mmCIF file of C-alpha atoms in Angstrom:
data_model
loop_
_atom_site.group_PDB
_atom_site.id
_atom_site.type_symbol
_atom_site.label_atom_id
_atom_site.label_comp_id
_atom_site.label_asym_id
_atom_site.label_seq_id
_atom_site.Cartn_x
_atom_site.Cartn_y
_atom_site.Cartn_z
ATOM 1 C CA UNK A 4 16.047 -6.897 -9.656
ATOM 2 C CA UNK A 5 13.337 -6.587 -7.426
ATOM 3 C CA UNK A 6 12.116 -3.403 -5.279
ATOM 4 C CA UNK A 7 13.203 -3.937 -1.499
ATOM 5 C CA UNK A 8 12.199 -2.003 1.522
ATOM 6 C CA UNK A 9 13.621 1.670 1.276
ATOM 7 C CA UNK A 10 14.330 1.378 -2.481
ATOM 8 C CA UNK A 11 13.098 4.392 -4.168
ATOM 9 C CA UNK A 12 10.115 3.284 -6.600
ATOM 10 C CA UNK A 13 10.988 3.888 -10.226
ATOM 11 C CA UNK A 14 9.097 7.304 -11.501
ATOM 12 C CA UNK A 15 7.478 5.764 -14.369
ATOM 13 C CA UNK A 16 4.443 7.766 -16.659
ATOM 14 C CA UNK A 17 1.256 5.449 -16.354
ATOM 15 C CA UNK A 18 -1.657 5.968 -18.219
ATOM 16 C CA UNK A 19 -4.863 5.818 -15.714
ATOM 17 C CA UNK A 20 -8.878 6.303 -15.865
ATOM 18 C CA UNK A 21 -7.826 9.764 -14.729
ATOM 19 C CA UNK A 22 -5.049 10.643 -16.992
ATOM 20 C CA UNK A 23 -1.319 10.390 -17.558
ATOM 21 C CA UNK A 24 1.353 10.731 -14.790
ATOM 22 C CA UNK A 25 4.812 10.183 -13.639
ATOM 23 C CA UNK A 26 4.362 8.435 -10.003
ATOM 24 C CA UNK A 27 6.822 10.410 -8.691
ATOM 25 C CA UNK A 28 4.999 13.452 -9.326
ATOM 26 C CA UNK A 29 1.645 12.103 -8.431
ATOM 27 C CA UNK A 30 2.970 11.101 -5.117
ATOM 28 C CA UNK A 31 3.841 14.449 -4.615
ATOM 29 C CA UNK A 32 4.668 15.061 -0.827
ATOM 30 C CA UNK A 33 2.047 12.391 0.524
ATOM 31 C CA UNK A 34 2.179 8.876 1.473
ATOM 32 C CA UNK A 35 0.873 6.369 -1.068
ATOM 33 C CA UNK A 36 -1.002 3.059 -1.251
ATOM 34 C CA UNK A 37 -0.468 1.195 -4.601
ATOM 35 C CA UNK A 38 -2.559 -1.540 -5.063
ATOM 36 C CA UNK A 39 -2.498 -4.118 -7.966
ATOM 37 C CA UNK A 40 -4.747 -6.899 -9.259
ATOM 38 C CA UNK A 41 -5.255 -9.373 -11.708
ATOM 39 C CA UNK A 42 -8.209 -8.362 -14.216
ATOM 40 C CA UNK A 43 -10.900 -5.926 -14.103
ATOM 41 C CA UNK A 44 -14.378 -7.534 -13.397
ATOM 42 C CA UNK A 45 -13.330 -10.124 -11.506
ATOM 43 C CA UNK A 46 -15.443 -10.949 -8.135
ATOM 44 C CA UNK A 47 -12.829 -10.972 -5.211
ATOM 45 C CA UNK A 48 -11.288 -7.721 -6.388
ATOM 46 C CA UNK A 49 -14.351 -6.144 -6.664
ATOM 47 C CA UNK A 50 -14.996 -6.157 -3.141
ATOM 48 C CA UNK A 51 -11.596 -5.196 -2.287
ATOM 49 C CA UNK A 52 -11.520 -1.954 -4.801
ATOM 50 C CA UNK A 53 -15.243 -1.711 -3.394
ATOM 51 C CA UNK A 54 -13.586 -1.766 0.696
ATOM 52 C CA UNK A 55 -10.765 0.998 -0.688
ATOM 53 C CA UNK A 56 -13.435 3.461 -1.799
ATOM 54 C CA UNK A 57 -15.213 3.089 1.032
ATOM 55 C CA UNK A 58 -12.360 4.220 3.093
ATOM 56 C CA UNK A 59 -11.637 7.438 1.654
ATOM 57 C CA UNK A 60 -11.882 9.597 4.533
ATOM 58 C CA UNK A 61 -9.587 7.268 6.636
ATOM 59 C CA UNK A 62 -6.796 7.511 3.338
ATOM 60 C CA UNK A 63 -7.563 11.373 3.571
ATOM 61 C CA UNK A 64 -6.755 11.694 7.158
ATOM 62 C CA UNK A 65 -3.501 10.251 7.191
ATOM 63 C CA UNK A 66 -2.305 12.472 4.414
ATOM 64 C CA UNK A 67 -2.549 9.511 1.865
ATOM 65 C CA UNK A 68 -3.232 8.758 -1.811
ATOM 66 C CA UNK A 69 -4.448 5.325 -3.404
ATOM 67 C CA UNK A 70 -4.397 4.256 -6.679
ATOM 68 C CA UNK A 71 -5.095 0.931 -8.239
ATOM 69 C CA UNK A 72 -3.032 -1.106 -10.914
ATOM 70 C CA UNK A 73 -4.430 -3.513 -13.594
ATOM 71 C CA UNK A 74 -3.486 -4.966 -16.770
ATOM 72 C CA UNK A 75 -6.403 -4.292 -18.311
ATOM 73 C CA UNK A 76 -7.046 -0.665 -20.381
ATOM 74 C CA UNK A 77 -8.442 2.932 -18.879
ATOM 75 C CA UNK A 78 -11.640 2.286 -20.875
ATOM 76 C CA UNK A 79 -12.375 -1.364 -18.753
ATOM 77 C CA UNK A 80 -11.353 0.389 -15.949
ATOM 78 C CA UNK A 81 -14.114 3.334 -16.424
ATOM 79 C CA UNK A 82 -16.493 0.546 -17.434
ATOM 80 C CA UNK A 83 -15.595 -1.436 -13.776
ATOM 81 C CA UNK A 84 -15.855 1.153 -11.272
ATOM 82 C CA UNK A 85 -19.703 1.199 -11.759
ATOM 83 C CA UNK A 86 -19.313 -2.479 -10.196
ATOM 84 C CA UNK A 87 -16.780 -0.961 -7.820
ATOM 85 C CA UNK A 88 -19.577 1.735 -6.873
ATOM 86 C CA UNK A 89 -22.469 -0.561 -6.359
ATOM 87 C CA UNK A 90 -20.328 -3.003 -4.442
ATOM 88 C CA UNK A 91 -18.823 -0.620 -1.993
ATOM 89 C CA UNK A 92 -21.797 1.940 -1.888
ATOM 90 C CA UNK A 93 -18.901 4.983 -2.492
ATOM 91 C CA UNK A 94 -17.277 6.462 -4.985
ATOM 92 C CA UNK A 95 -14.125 4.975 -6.396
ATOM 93 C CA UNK A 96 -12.539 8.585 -6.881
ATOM 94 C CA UNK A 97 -8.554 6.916 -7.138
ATOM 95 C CA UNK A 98 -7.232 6.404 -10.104
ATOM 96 C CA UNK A 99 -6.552 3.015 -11.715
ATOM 97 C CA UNK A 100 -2.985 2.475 -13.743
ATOM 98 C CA UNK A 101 -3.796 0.730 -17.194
ATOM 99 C CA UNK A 102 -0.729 -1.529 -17.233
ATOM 100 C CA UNK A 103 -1.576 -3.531 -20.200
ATOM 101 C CA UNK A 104 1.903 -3.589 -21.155
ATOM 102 C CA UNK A 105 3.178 -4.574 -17.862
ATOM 103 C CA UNK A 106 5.325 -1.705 -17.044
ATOM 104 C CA UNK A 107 4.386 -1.288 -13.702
ATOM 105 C CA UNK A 108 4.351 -5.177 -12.625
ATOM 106 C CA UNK A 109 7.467 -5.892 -13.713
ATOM 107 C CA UNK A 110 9.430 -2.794 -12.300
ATOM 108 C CA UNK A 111 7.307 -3.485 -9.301
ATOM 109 C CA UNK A 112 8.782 -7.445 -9.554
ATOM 110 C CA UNK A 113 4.791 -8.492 -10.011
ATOM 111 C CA UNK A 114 5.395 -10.806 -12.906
ATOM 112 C CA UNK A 115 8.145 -12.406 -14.477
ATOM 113 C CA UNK A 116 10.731 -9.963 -16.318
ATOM 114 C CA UNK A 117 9.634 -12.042 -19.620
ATOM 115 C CA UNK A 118 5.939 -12.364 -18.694
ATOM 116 C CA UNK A 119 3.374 -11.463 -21.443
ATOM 117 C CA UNK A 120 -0.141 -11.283 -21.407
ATOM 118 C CA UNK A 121 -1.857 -13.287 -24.507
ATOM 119 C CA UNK A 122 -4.929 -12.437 -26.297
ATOM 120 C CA UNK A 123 -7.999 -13.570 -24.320
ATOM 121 C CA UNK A 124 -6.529 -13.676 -21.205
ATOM 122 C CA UNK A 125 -7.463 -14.659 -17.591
ATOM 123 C CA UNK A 126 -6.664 -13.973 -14.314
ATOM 124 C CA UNK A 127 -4.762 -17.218 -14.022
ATOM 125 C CA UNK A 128 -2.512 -15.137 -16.936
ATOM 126 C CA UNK A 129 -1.633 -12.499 -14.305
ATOM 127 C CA UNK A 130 -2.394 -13.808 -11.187
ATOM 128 C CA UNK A 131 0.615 -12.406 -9.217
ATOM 129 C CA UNK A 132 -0.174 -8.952 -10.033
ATOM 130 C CA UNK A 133 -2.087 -9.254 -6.453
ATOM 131 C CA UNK A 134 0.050 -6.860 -4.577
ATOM 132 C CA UNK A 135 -0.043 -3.684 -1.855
ATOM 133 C CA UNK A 136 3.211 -1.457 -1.359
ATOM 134 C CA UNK A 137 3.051 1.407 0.922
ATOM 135 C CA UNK A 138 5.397 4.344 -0.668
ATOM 136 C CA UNK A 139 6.898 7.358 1.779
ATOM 137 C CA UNK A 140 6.790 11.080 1.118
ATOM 138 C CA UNK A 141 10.543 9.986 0.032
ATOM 139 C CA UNK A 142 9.244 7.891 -2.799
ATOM 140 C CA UNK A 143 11.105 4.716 -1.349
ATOM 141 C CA UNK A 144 9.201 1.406 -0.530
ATOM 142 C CA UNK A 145 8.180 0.942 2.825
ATOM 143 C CA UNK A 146 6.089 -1.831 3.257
ATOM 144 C CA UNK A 147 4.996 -4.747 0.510
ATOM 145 C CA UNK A 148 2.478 -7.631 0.743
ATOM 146 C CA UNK A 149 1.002 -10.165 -1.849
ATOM 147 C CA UNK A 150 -1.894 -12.316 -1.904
ATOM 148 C CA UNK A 151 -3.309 -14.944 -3.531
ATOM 149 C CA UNK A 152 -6.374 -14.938 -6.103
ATOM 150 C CA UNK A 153 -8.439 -16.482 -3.236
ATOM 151 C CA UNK A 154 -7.976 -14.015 -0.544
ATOM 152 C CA UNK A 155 -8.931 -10.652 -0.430
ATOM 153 C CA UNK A 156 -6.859 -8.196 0.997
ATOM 154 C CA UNK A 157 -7.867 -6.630 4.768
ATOM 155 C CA UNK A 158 -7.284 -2.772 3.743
ATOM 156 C CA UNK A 159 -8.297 -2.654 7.636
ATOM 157 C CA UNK A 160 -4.672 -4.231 8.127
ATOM 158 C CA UNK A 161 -3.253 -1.673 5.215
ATOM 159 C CA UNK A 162 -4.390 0.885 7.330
ATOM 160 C CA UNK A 163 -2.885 0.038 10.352
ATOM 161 C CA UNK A 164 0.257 -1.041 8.966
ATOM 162 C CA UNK A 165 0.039 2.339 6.901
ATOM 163 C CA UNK A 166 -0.779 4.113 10.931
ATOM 164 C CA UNK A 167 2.453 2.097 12.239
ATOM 165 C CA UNK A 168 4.693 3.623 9.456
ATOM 166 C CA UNK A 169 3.748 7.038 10.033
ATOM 167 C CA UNK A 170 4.125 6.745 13.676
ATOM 168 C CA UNK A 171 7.317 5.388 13.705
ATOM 169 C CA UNK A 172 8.893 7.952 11.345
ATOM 170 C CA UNK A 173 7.348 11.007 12.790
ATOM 171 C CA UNK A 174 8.037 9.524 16.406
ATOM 172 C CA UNK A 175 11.105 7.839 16.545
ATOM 173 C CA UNK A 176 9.338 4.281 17.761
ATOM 174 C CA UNK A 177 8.655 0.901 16.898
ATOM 175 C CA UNK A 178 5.164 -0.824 16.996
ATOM 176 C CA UNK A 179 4.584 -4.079 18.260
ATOM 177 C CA UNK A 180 2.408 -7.302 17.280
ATOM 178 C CA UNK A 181 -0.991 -5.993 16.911
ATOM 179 C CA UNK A 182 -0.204 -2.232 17.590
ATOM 180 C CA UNK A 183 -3.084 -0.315 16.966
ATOM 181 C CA UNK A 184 -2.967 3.676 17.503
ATOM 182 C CA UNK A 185 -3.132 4.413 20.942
ATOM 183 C CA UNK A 186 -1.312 1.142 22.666
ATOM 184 C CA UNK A 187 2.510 1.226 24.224
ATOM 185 C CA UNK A 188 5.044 1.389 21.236
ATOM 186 C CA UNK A 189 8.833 -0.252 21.549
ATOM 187 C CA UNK A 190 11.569 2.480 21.866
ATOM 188 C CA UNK A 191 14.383 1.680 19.317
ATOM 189 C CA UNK A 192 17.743 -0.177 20.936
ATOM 190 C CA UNK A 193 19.812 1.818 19.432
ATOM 191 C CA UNK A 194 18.627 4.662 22.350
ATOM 192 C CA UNK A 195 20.385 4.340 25.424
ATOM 193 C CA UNK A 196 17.978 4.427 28.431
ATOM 194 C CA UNK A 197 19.112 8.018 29.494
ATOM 195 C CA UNK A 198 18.205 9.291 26.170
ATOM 196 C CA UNK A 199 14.670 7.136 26.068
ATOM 197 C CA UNK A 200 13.863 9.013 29.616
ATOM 198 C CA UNK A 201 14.579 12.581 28.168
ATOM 199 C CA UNK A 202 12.438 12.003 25.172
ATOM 200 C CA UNK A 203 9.648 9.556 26.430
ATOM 201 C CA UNK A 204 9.635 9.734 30.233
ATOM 202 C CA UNK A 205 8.511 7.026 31.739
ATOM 203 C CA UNK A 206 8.776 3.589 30.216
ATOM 204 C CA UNK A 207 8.439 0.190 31.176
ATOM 205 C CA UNK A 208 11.795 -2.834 30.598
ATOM 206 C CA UNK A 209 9.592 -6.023 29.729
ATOM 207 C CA UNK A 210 13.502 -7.517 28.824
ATOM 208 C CA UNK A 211 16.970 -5.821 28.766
ATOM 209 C CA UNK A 212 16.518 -5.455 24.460
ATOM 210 C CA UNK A 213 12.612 -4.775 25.125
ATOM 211 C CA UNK A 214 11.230 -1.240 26.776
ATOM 212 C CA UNK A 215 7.837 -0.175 25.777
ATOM 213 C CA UNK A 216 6.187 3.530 26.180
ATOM 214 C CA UNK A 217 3.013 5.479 25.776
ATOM 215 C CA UNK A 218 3.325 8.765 23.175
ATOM 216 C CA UNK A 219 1.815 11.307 24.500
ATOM 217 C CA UNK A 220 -0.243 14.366 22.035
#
């Protein structure tokens, strides 16, 4: 079955670059970005590992820990994050799952349950395994996206999406198209308007189902 929003991720022990782990446990009490990809040394992913390390601060600020999945082994994955480093002019200081028996993309619902990878393979062999999933404090699923081979991922867009998640559990709100922090947010239905002027104040009713707000501090 595969993992839906609010599903708590499975706690498996990886094997990474930077040593063994349950997920659960490396999560700890942080957010977490889990990012996947097809095969080390490949040229699109490159540049998106590359964009990731560059943004380290920005993960750092919002409380929030990355780490990269491949089906490849910890000793490619050493080996690549010299290209990694070069390409994105930072250090790649996440760590990098070595799924090469496809633990994590299939309990993840990346592959097939019966997929294999053959000897010699490609990225054509695992060419799903091109996913993001943002994981809560809570260890459940709270946002997923995949991409094809031939687009790389905006971790710009990660980020905001990963901004919109945090605001609207600490907050209580709802973000709308193209919310970046800072603009109006939607207050929830569910609060009646009495309620919405006790905790918000002032708020703007664009429709009868649609009242937007600015957060203040």
């Amino acid at each position: 079955m595969s993992l839906r929003i609010n599903d708590t991720v499975p706690n498996l022990t990886v094997e990474t670059d930077q040593g063994t782990f349950s997920l659960h446990d490396w999560i700890g009490d942080s957010w977490a970005v889990l990012f996947s990809h097809p095969k080390d040394f490949t040229p699109v992913c490159t540049t998106e590992f590359g964009a990731v390390a560059q943004m380290a601060d920005e993960w750092s600020k919002r409380g929030t820990k990355v780490i990269g999945v491949s089906v490849d082994g910890v000793e490619d994955h050493k080996k690549w994050k010299g290209d990694i480093e070069k390409v994105g002019g930072a250090p790649a200081g996440f760590p990098i799952i070595a799924d090469d028996g496809l633990l994590v993309s299939k309990a993840f619902d990346m592959l097939p349950a019966d997929a294999y990878m053959p000897d010699g393979r490609t990225p054509n062999d695992s060419q799903t395994v091109r996913s993001v999933f943002i994981i809560g404090p809570d260890k459940k699923m709270k946002l997923s996206m995949t991409y094809p081979m031939n687009v790389g991922r905006n971790f710009a867009e990660v980020l905001r999406a990963l901004d919109g998640l945090q605001t609207a559990a600490s907050r209580g709100v709802a973000t709308p198209a193209n919310w970046n922090v800072g603009d109006d947010v939607v207050i929830p239905v569910a609060v009646n308007d009495a309620d919405a002027k006790e905790k918000f104040g002032d708020f703007t009713t664009v429709l009868p189902y649609l009242r937007m707000t600015s957060l203040k501090g």
